[in-house]
């Protein structure tokens, strides 16, 4: 009779058992590592989104300041109105460039391919950024666009919020959760919403 170790099934059995033991030993480490990677990727994405949103807020503030200055004139004339239109067009053009640059930074980041929720959040936010670019590009040509409802901006903001919240990793830090709250809980007319 041959020893057990010489039998043809013994080698694959030992290899299979070693694989199972290794898998059981390293699976928790792999899981914890993946959660940490998701946290780091979401922190990066949120940082980029914060920078983009700050550009949107800056544009709104600039447009508001220009409008307030015009409205403070006691008796505006045609020259004052022409100056208002020019300043608003310039603010829209500058804002469009700044928001496009912020969007390019968001788009340049790469995430692990199996982190599909983060990839979706990135794409949904880029759609929101593009809606802002389109809005300001139109306003640079016709500042009257600044007074029109912006459904694309509003709808893409809602979609970005949903996917960003869905992409939060398990056990996400309180800081990351609070940063998302600040981005998406701003009053209407600020942050991602056009006036």
mmCIF file with all atom_site columns, C-alpha atoms in Angstrom:
data_model
loop_
_atom_site.group_PDB
_atom_site.id
_atom_site.type_symbol
_atom_site.label_atom_id
_atom_site.label_alt_id
_atom_site.label_comp_id
_atom_site.label_asym_id
_atom_site.label_entity_id
_atom_site.label_seq_id
_atom_site.pdbx_PDB_ins_code
_atom_site.Cartn_x
_atom_site.Cartn_y
_atom_site.Cartn_z
_atom_site.occupancy
_atom_site.B_iso_or_equiv
_atom_site.pdbx_formal_charge
_atom_site.auth_seq_id
_atom_site.auth_comp_id
_atom_site.auth_asym_id
_atom_site.auth_atom_id
_atom_site.pdbx_PDB_model_num
ATOM 1   C CA . UNK A 1 1   ? 0.000   0.000   0.000   1.00 0.00 ? 1   UNK A CA 1
ATOM 2   C CA . UNK A 1 2   ? 1.284   3.464   -0.969  1.00 0.00 ? 2   UNK A CA 1
ATOM 3   C CA . UNK A 1 3   ? 1.634   6.195   1.674   1.00 0.00 ? 3   UNK A CA 1
ATOM 4   C CA . UNK A 1 4   ? -1.089  8.863   1.699   1.00 0.00 ? 4   UNK A CA 1
ATOM 5   C CA . UNK A 1 5   ? 1.318   11.547  0.493   1.00 0.00 ? 5   UNK A CA 1
ATOM 6   C CA . UNK A 1 6   ? 2.051   9.502   -2.652  1.00 0.00 ? 6   UNK A CA 1
ATOM 7   C CA . UNK A 1 7   ? -1.585  9.220   -3.676  1.00 0.00 ? 7   UNK A CA 1
ATOM 8   C CA . UNK A 1 8   ? -2.667  11.436  -6.646  1.00 0.00 ? 8   UNK A CA 1
ATOM 9   C CA . UNK A 1 9   ? -5.401  13.295  -4.764  1.00 0.00 ? 9   UNK A CA 1
ATOM 10  C CA . UNK A 1 10  ? -3.206  14.274  -1.791  1.00 0.00 ? 10  UNK A CA 1
ATOM 11  C CA . UNK A 1 11  ? -1.321  17.154  -3.492  1.00 0.00 ? 11  UNK A CA 1
ATOM 12  C CA . UNK A 1 12  ? -4.450  18.955  -4.748  1.00 0.00 ? 12  UNK A CA 1
ATOM 13  C CA . UNK A 1 13  ? -6.153  18.407  -1.372  1.00 0.00 ? 13  UNK A CA 1
ATOM 14  C CA . UNK A 1 14  ? -3.246  20.006  0.510   1.00 0.00 ? 14  UNK A CA 1
ATOM 15  C CA . UNK A 1 15  ? -3.100  22.873  -2.002  1.00 0.00 ? 15  UNK A CA 1
ATOM 16  C CA . UNK A 1 16  ? -6.861  23.443  -1.694  1.00 0.00 ? 16  UNK A CA 1
ATOM 17  C CA . UNK A 1 17  ? -6.690  23.417  2.101   1.00 0.00 ? 17  UNK A CA 1
ATOM 18  C CA . UNK A 1 18  ? -3.759  25.856  2.066   1.00 0.00 ? 18  UNK A CA 1
ATOM 19  C CA . UNK A 1 19  ? -5.698  28.167  -0.267  1.00 0.00 ? 19  UNK A CA 1
ATOM 20  C CA . UNK A 1 20  ? -8.770  28.141  1.995   1.00 0.00 ? 20  UNK A CA 1
ATOM 21  C CA . UNK A 1 21  ? -6.670  28.832  5.096   1.00 0.00 ? 21  UNK A CA 1
ATOM 22  C CA . UNK A 1 22  ? -4.840  31.693  3.319   1.00 0.00 ? 22  UNK A CA 1
ATOM 23  C CA . UNK A 1 23  ? -8.113  33.151  2.042   1.00 0.00 ? 23  UNK A CA 1
ATOM 24  C CA . UNK A 1 24  ? -9.668  33.044  5.509   1.00 0.00 ? 24  UNK A CA 1
ATOM 25  C CA . UNK A 1 25  ? -6.592  34.674  7.015   1.00 0.00 ? 25  UNK A CA 1
ATOM 26  C CA . UNK A 1 26  ? -6.274  37.507  4.510   1.00 0.00 ? 26  UNK A CA 1
ATOM 27  C CA . UNK A 1 27  ? -9.924  38.235  3.634   1.00 0.00 ? 27  UNK A CA 1
ATOM 28  C CA . UNK A 1 28  ? -10.466 40.515  6.656   1.00 0.00 ? 28  UNK A CA 1
ATOM 29  C CA . UNK A 1 29  ? -7.258  42.403  5.834   1.00 0.00 ? 29  UNK A CA 1
ATOM 30  C CA . UNK A 1 30  ? -8.369  42.831  2.216   1.00 0.00 ? 30  UNK A CA 1
ATOM 31  C CA . UNK A 1 31  ? -11.803 44.018  3.350   1.00 0.00 ? 31  UNK A CA 1
ATOM 32  C CA . UNK A 1 32  ? -10.394 46.583  5.773   1.00 0.00 ? 32  UNK A CA 1
ATOM 33  C CA . UNK A 1 33  ? -7.920  47.772  3.133   1.00 0.00 ? 33  UNK A CA 1
ATOM 34  C CA . UNK A 1 34  ? -10.690 48.198  0.574   1.00 0.00 ? 34  UNK A CA 1
ATOM 35  C CA . UNK A 1 35  ? -12.809 50.213  3.033   1.00 0.00 ? 35  UNK A CA 1
ATOM 36  C CA . UNK A 1 36  ? -9.796  52.458  3.737   1.00 0.00 ? 36  UNK A CA 1
ATOM 37  C CA . UNK A 1 37  ? -9.226  52.927  0.003   1.00 0.00 ? 37  UNK A CA 1
ATOM 38  C CA . UNK A 1 38  ? -12.888 53.848  -0.514  1.00 0.00 ? 38  UNK A CA 1
ATOM 39  C CA . UNK A 1 39  ? -12.631 56.397  2.299   1.00 0.00 ? 39  UNK A CA 1
ATOM 40  C CA . UNK A 1 40  ? -9.515  57.957  0.738   1.00 0.00 ? 40  UNK A CA 1
ATOM 41  C CA . UNK A 1 41  ? -11.085 58.049  -2.732  1.00 0.00 ? 41  UNK A CA 1
ATOM 42  C CA . UNK A 1 42  ? -14.285 59.658  -1.442  1.00 0.00 ? 42  UNK A CA 1
ATOM 43  C CA . UNK A 1 43  ? -12.266 62.239  0.494   1.00 0.00 ? 43  UNK A CA 1
ATOM 44  C CA . UNK A 1 44  ? -10.455 63.091  -2.727  1.00 0.00 ? 44  UNK A CA 1
ATOM 45  C CA . UNK A 1 45  ? -13.691 63.358  -4.692  1.00 0.00 ? 45  UNK A CA 1
ATOM 46  C CA . UNK A 1 46  ? -15.362 65.479  -2.016  1.00 0.00 ? 46  UNK A CA 1
ATOM 47  C CA . UNK A 1 47  ? -12.341 67.807  -1.948  1.00 0.00 ? 47  UNK A CA 1
ATOM 48  C CA . UNK A 1 48  ? -12.618 68.280  -5.715  1.00 0.00 ? 48  UNK A CA 1
ATOM 49  C CA . UNK A 1 49  ? -16.378 68.848  -5.490  1.00 0.00 ? 49  UNK A CA 1
ATOM 50  C CA . UNK A 1 50  ? -15.891 71.427  -2.731  1.00 0.00 ? 50  UNK A CA 1
ATOM 51  C CA . UNK A 1 51  ? -13.465 73.330  -4.969  1.00 0.00 ? 51  UNK A CA 1
ATOM 52  C CA . UNK A 1 52  ? -15.916 73.234  -7.882  1.00 0.00 ? 52  UNK A CA 1
ATOM 53  C CA . UNK A 1 53  ? -18.829 74.344  -5.709  1.00 0.00 ? 53  UNK A CA 1
ATOM 54  C CA . UNK A 1 54  ? -16.765 77.228  -4.325  1.00 0.00 ? 54  UNK A CA 1
ATOM 55  C CA . UNK A 1 55  ? -16.286 78.489  -7.886  1.00 0.00 ? 55  UNK A CA 1
ATOM 56  C CA . UNK A 1 56  ? -20.053 78.356  -8.403  1.00 0.00 ? 56  UNK A CA 1
ATOM 57  C CA . UNK A 1 57  ? -20.632 80.298  -5.195  1.00 0.00 ? 57  UNK A CA 1
ATOM 58  C CA . UNK A 1 58  ? -18.003 82.861  -6.217  1.00 0.00 ? 58  UNK A CA 1
ATOM 59  C CA . UNK A 1 59  ? -19.762 83.409  -9.559  1.00 0.00 ? 59  UNK A CA 1
ATOM 60  C CA . UNK A 1 60  ? -23.113 83.866  -7.831  1.00 0.00 ? 60  UNK A CA 1
ATOM 61  C CA . UNK A 1 61  ? -21.610 86.341  -5.383  1.00 0.00 ? 61  UNK A CA 1
ATOM 62  C CA . UNK A 1 62  ? -19.972 88.315  -8.195  1.00 0.00 ? 62  UNK A CA 1
ATOM 63  C CA . UNK A 1 63  ? -23.224 88.449  -10.162 1.00 0.00 ? 63  UNK A CA 1
ATOM 64  C CA . UNK A 1 64  ? -25.088 89.448  -7.009  1.00 0.00 ? 64  UNK A CA 1
ATOM 65  C CA . UNK A 1 65  ? -22.597 92.251  -6.284  1.00 0.00 ? 65  UNK A CA 1
ATOM 66  C CA . UNK A 1 66  ? -22.872 93.584  -9.847  1.00 0.00 ? 66  UNK A CA 1
ATOM 67  C CA . UNK A 1 67  ? -26.667 93.481  -9.690  1.00 0.00 ? 67  UNK A CA 1
ATOM 68  C CA . UNK A 1 68  ? -26.763 95.144  -6.241  1.00 0.00 ? 68  UNK A CA 1
ATOM 69  C CA . UNK A 1 69  ? -24.492 97.930  -7.443  1.00 0.00 ? 69  UNK A CA 1
ATOM 70  C CA . UNK A 1 70  ? -26.739 98.571  -10.427 1.00 0.00 ? 70  UNK A CA 1
ATOM 71  C CA . UNK A 1 71  ? -29.896 98.492  -8.293  1.00 0.00 ? 71  UNK A CA 1
ATOM 72  C CA . UNK A 1 72  ? -28.367 101.021 -5.903  1.00 0.00 ? 72  UNK A CA 1
ATOM 73  C CA . UNK A 1 73  ? -28.145 103.634 -8.660  1.00 0.00 ? 73  UNK A CA 1
ATOM 74  C CA . UNK A 1 74  ? -30.770 106.328 -8.041  1.00 0.00 ? 74  UNK A CA 1
ATOM 75  C CA . UNK A 1 75  ? -31.711 106.780 -11.688 1.00 0.00 ? 75  UNK A CA 1
ATOM 76  C CA . UNK A 1 76  ? -29.962 104.314 -14.040 1.00 0.00 ? 76  UNK A CA 1
ATOM 77  C CA . UNK A 1 77  ? -29.710 105.355 -17.674 1.00 0.00 ? 77  UNK A CA 1
ATOM 78  C CA . UNK A 1 78  ? -28.946 103.476 -20.909 1.00 0.00 ? 78  UNK A CA 1
ATOM 79  C CA . UNK A 1 79  ? -25.215 103.779 -20.311 1.00 0.00 ? 79  UNK A CA 1
ATOM 80  C CA . UNK A 1 80  ? -25.614 102.257 -16.844 1.00 0.00 ? 80  UNK A CA 1
ATOM 81  C CA . UNK A 1 81  ? -27.684 99.392  -18.289 1.00 0.00 ? 81  UNK A CA 1
ATOM 82  C CA . UNK A 1 82  ? -25.059 98.748  -20.969 1.00 0.00 ? 82  UNK A CA 1
ATOM 83  C CA . UNK A 1 83  ? -22.379 98.698  -18.264 1.00 0.00 ? 83  UNK A CA 1
ATOM 84  C CA . UNK A 1 84  ? -24.476 96.209  -16.256 1.00 0.00 ? 84  UNK A CA 1
ATOM 85  C CA . UNK A 1 85  ? -24.867 93.896  -19.263 1.00 0.00 ? 85  UNK A CA 1
ATOM 86  C CA . UNK A 1 86  ? -21.139 94.035  -19.988 1.00 0.00 ? 86  UNK A CA 1
ATOM 87  C CA . UNK A 1 87  ? -20.157 93.314  -16.396 1.00 0.00 ? 87  UNK A CA 1
ATOM 88  C CA . UNK A 1 88  ? -22.603 90.420  -16.144 1.00 0.00 ? 88  UNK A CA 1
ATOM 89  C CA . UNK A 1 89  ? -21.340 88.938  -19.416 1.00 0.00 ? 89  UNK A CA 1
ATOM 90  C CA . UNK A 1 90  ? -17.742 89.226  -18.208 1.00 0.00 ? 90  UNK A CA 1
ATOM 91  C CA . UNK A 1 91  ? -18.595 87.625  -14.844 1.00 0.00 ? 91  UNK A CA 1
ATOM 92  C CA . UNK A 1 92  ? -20.364 84.751  -16.617 1.00 0.00 ? 92  UNK A CA 1
ATOM 93  C CA . UNK A 1 93  ? -17.429 84.200  -18.985 1.00 0.00 ? 93  UNK A CA 1
ATOM 94  C CA . UNK A 1 94  ? -14.895 84.244  -16.161 1.00 0.00 ? 94  UNK A CA 1
ATOM 95  C CA . UNK A 1 95  ? -17.088 81.956  -14.056 1.00 0.00 ? 95  UNK A CA 1
ATOM 96  C CA . UNK A 1 96  ? -17.508 79.495  -16.911 1.00 0.00 ? 96  UNK A CA 1
ATOM 97  C CA . UNK A 1 97  ? -13.722 79.226  -17.277 1.00 0.00 ? 97  UNK A CA 1
ATOM 98  C CA . UNK A 1 98  ? -13.171 78.774  -13.533 1.00 0.00 ? 98  UNK A CA 1
ATOM 99  C CA . UNK A 1 99  ? -15.873 76.112  -13.277 1.00 0.00 ? 99  UNK A CA 1
ATOM 100 C CA . UNK A 1 100 ? -14.523 74.319  -16.358 1.00 0.00 ? 100 UNK A CA 1
ATOM 101 C CA . UNK A 1 101 ? -11.077 74.201  -14.745 1.00 0.00 ? 101 UNK A CA 1
ATOM 102 C CA . UNK A 1 102 ? -12.549 72.789  -11.538 1.00 0.00 ? 102 UNK A CA 1
ATOM 103 C CA . UNK A 1 103 ? -14.471 70.203  -13.581 1.00 0.00 ? 103 UNK A CA 1
ATOM 104 C CA . UNK A 1 104 ? -11.299 69.173  -15.395 1.00 0.00 ? 104 UNK A CA 1
ATOM 105 C CA . UNK A 1 105 ? -9.676  68.454  -12.018 1.00 0.00 ? 105 UNK A CA 1
ATOM 106 C CA . UNK A 1 106 ? -12.666 66.316  -10.968 1.00 0.00 ? 106 UNK A CA 1
ATOM 107 C CA . UNK A 1 107 ? -12.465 64.439  -14.280 1.00 0.00 ? 107 UNK A CA 1
ATOM 108 C CA . UNK A 1 108 ? -8.711  63.862  -14.021 1.00 0.00 ? 108 UNK A CA 1
ATOM 109 C CA . UNK A 1 109 ? -8.978  61.764  -10.876 1.00 0.00 ? 109 UNK A CA 1
ATOM 110 C CA . UNK A 1 110 ? -9.011  57.981  -11.251 1.00 0.00 ? 110 UNK A CA 1
ATOM 111 C CA . UNK A 1 111 ? -10.602 55.477  -8.914  1.00 0.00 ? 111 UNK A CA 1
ATOM 112 C CA . UNK A 1 112 ? -10.401 51.718  -8.580  1.00 0.00 ? 112 UNK A CA 1
ATOM 113 C CA . UNK A 1 113 ? -12.601 50.109  -11.235 1.00 0.00 ? 113 UNK A CA 1
ATOM 114 C CA . UNK A 1 114 ? -14.589 48.011  -8.765  1.00 0.00 ? 114 UNK A CA 1
ATOM 115 C CA . UNK A 1 115 ? -15.532 51.142  -6.797  1.00 0.00 ? 115 UNK A CA 1
ATOM 116 C CA . UNK A 1 116 ? -18.430 51.680  -9.164  1.00 0.00 ? 116 UNK A CA 1
ATOM 117 C CA . UNK A 1 117 ? -20.434 53.857  -6.767  1.00 0.00 ? 117 UNK A CA 1
ATOM 118 C CA . UNK A 1 118 ? -17.568 56.353  -6.549  1.00 0.00 ? 118 UNK A CA 1
ATOM 119 C CA . UNK A 1 119 ? -17.136 56.329  -10.323 1.00 0.00 ? 119 UNK A CA 1
ATOM 120 C CA . UNK A 1 120 ? -20.863 56.991  -10.709 1.00 0.00 ? 120 UNK A CA 1
ATOM 121 C CA . UNK A 1 121 ? -20.695 59.860  -8.200  1.00 0.00 ? 121 UNK A CA 1
ATOM 122 C CA . UNK A 1 122 ? -17.810 61.371  -10.150 1.00 0.00 ? 122 UNK A CA 1
ATOM 123 C CA . UNK A 1 123 ? -19.727 61.162  -13.443 1.00 0.00 ? 123 UNK A CA 1
ATOM 124 C CA . UNK A 1 124 ? -22.929 62.560  -11.942 1.00 0.00 ? 124 UNK A CA 1
ATOM 125 C CA . UNK A 1 125 ? -21.052 65.479  -10.426 1.00 0.00 ? 125 UNK A CA 1
ATOM 126 C CA . UNK A 1 126 ? -19.310 66.141  -13.745 1.00 0.00 ? 126 UNK A CA 1
ATOM 127 C CA . UNK A 1 127 ? -22.762 66.371  -15.370 1.00 0.00 ? 127 UNK A CA 1
ATOM 128 C CA . UNK A 1 128 ? -23.667 69.043  -12.798 1.00 0.00 ? 128 UNK A CA 1
ATOM 129 C CA . UNK A 1 129 ? -20.434 70.919  -13.445 1.00 0.00 ? 129 UNK A CA 1
ATOM 130 C CA . UNK A 1 130 ? -21.128 70.783  -17.200 1.00 0.00 ? 130 UNK A CA 1
ATOM 131 C CA . UNK A 1 131 ? -24.646 72.128  -16.676 1.00 0.00 ? 131 UNK A CA 1
ATOM 132 C CA . UNK A 1 132 ? -23.100 75.139  -14.920 1.00 0.00 ? 132 UNK A CA 1
ATOM 133 C CA . UNK A 1 133 ? -20.631 75.612  -17.759 1.00 0.00 ? 133 UNK A CA 1
ATOM 134 C CA . UNK A 1 134 ? -23.440 75.547  -20.333 1.00 0.00 ? 134 UNK A CA 1
ATOM 135 C CA . UNK A 1 135 ? -25.491 78.019  -18.283 1.00 0.00 ? 135 UNK A CA 1
ATOM 136 C CA . UNK A 1 136 ? -22.648 80.499  -17.908 1.00 0.00 ? 136 UNK A CA 1
ATOM 137 C CA . UNK A 1 137 ? -21.553 80.121  -21.521 1.00 0.00 ? 137 UNK A CA 1
ATOM 138 C CA . UNK A 1 138 ? -25.072 81.113  -22.601 1.00 0.00 ? 138 UNK A CA 1
ATOM 139 C CA . UNK A 1 139 ? -25.116 83.959  -20.033 1.00 0.00 ? 139 UNK A CA 1
ATOM 140 C CA . UNK A 1 140 ? -21.825 85.329  -21.358 1.00 0.00 ? 140 UNK A CA 1
ATOM 141 C CA . UNK A 1 141 ? -23.573 85.822  -24.706 1.00 0.00 ? 141 UNK A CA 1
ATOM 142 C CA . UNK A 1 142 ? -26.929 86.894  -23.262 1.00 0.00 ? 142 UNK A CA 1
ATOM 143 C CA . UNK A 1 143 ? -26.881 87.913  -19.582 1.00 0.00 ? 143 UNK A CA 1
ATOM 144 C CA . UNK A 1 144 ? -30.669 87.600  -19.591 1.00 0.00 ? 144 UNK A CA 1
ATOM 145 C CA . UNK A 1 145 ? -30.002 83.861  -19.096 1.00 0.00 ? 145 UNK A CA 1
ATOM 146 C CA . UNK A 1 146 ? -29.056 84.709  -15.515 1.00 0.00 ? 146 UNK A CA 1
ATOM 147 C CA . UNK A 1 147 ? -32.711 85.366  -14.718 1.00 0.00 ? 147 UNK A CA 1
ATOM 148 C CA . UNK A 1 148 ? -34.020 82.142  -16.257 1.00 0.00 ? 148 UNK A CA 1
ATOM 149 C CA . UNK A 1 149 ? -34.751 78.938  -14.277 1.00 0.00 ? 149 UNK A CA 1
ATOM 150 C CA . UNK A 1 150 ? -31.959 76.416  -14.693 1.00 0.00 ? 150 UNK A CA 1
ATOM 151 C CA . UNK A 1 151 ? -33.586 72.983  -14.630 1.00 0.00 ? 151 UNK A CA 1
ATOM 152 C CA . UNK A 1 152 ? -30.447 71.168  -15.799 1.00 0.00 ? 152 UNK A CA 1
ATOM 153 C CA . UNK A 1 153 ? -28.431 72.613  -12.937 1.00 0.00 ? 153 UNK A CA 1
ATOM 154 C CA . UNK A 1 154 ? -31.099 71.712  -10.400 1.00 0.00 ? 154 UNK A CA 1
ATOM 155 C CA . UNK A 1 155 ? -31.691 68.163  -11.657 1.00 0.00 ? 155 UNK A CA 1
ATOM 156 C CA . UNK A 1 156 ? -27.989 67.323  -11.983 1.00 0.00 ? 156 UNK A CA 1
ATOM 157 C CA . UNK A 1 157 ? -27.396 68.670  -8.467  1.00 0.00 ? 157 UNK A CA 1
ATOM 158 C CA . UNK A 1 158 ? -30.031 66.284  -7.090  1.00 0.00 ? 158 UNK A CA 1
ATOM 159 C CA . UNK A 1 159 ? -28.542 63.352  -9.030  1.00 0.00 ? 159 UNK A CA 1
ATOM 160 C CA . UNK A 1 160 ? -25.037 64.191  -7.845  1.00 0.00 ? 160 UNK A CA 1
ATOM 161 C CA . UNK A 1 161 ? -26.258 64.350  -4.248  1.00 0.00 ? 161 UNK A CA 1
ATOM 162 C CA . UNK A 1 162 ? -27.918 60.946  -4.493  1.00 0.00 ? 162 UNK A CA 1
ATOM 163 C CA . UNK A 1 163 ? -24.890 59.243  -6.005  1.00 0.00 ? 163 UNK A CA 1
ATOM 164 C CA . UNK A 1 164 ? -22.386 60.972  -3.693  1.00 0.00 ? 164 UNK A CA 1
ATOM 165 C CA . UNK A 1 165 ? -24.354 59.818  -0.647  1.00 0.00 ? 165 UNK A CA 1
ATOM 166 C CA . UNK A 1 166 ? -24.646 56.298  -2.095  1.00 0.00 ? 166 UNK A CA 1
ATOM 167 C CA . UNK A 1 167 ? -20.878 56.213  -2.635  1.00 0.00 ? 167 UNK A CA 1
ATOM 168 C CA . UNK A 1 168 ? -20.058 56.839  1.021   1.00 0.00 ? 168 UNK A CA 1
ATOM 169 C CA . UNK A 1 169 ? -18.051 53.848  2.198   1.00 0.00 ? 169 UNK A CA 1
ATOM 170 C CA . UNK A 1 170 ? -19.187 51.699  5.110   1.00 0.00 ? 170 UNK A CA 1
ATOM 171 C CA . UNK A 1 171 ? -17.977 53.288  8.322   1.00 0.00 ? 171 UNK A CA 1
ATOM 172 C CA . UNK A 1 172 ? -17.293 56.608  6.564   1.00 0.00 ? 172 UNK A CA 1
ATOM 173 C CA . UNK A 1 173 ? -15.748 59.180  8.860   1.00 0.00 ? 173 UNK A CA 1
ATOM 174 C CA . UNK A 1 174 ? -17.936 61.791  10.513  1.00 0.00 ? 174 UNK A CA 1
ATOM 175 C CA . UNK A 1 175 ? -15.809 64.473  8.855   1.00 0.00 ? 175 UNK A CA 1
ATOM 176 C CA . UNK A 1 176 ? -16.577 63.111  5.402   1.00 0.00 ? 176 UNK A CA 1
ATOM 177 C CA . UNK A 1 177 ? -20.289 62.892  6.181   1.00 0.00 ? 177 UNK A CA 1
ATOM 178 C CA . UNK A 1 178 ? -20.319 66.478  7.489   1.00 0.00 ? 178 UNK A CA 1
ATOM 179 C CA . UNK A 1 179 ? -18.528 67.743  4.387   1.00 0.00 ? 179 UNK A CA 1
ATOM 180 C CA . UNK A 1 180 ? -21.191 66.130  2.196   1.00 0.00 ? 180 UNK A CA 1
ATOM 181 C CA . UNK A 1 181 ? -23.878 67.722  4.347   1.00 0.00 ? 181 UNK A CA 1
ATOM 182 C CA . UNK A 1 182 ? -22.323 71.139  3.797   1.00 0.00 ? 182 UNK A CA 1
ATOM 183 C CA . UNK A 1 183 ? -22.197 70.654  0.041   1.00 0.00 ? 183 UNK A CA 1
ATOM 184 C CA . UNK A 1 184 ? -25.756 69.420  -0.375  1.00 0.00 ? 184 UNK A CA 1
ATOM 185 C CA . UNK A 1 185 ? -27.624 71.102  2.464   1.00 0.00 ? 185 UNK A CA 1
ATOM 186 C CA . UNK A 1 186 ? -27.000 74.684  1.393   1.00 0.00 ? 186 UNK A CA 1
ATOM 187 C CA . UNK A 1 187 ? -30.034 76.919  0.944   1.00 0.00 ? 187 UNK A CA 1
ATOM 188 C CA . UNK A 1 188 ? -31.481 77.165  -2.538  1.00 0.00 ? 188 UNK A CA 1
ATOM 189 C CA . UNK A 1 189 ? -29.663 79.754  -4.627  1.00 0.00 ? 189 UNK A CA 1
ATOM 190 C CA . UNK A 1 190 ? -26.256 78.801  -3.245  1.00 0.00 ? 190 UNK A CA 1
ATOM 191 C CA . UNK A 1 191 ? -23.775 76.023  -3.805  1.00 0.00 ? 191 UNK A CA 1
ATOM 192 C CA . UNK A 1 192 ? -24.889 73.861  -6.686  1.00 0.00 ? 192 UNK A CA 1
ATOM 193 C CA . UNK A 1 193 ? -28.097 75.744  -7.373  1.00 0.00 ? 193 UNK A CA 1
ATOM 194 C CA . UNK A 1 194 ? -28.288 78.577  -9.853  1.00 0.00 ? 194 UNK A CA 1
ATOM 195 C CA . UNK A 1 195 ? -30.197 81.680  -8.817  1.00 0.00 ? 195 UNK A CA 1
#
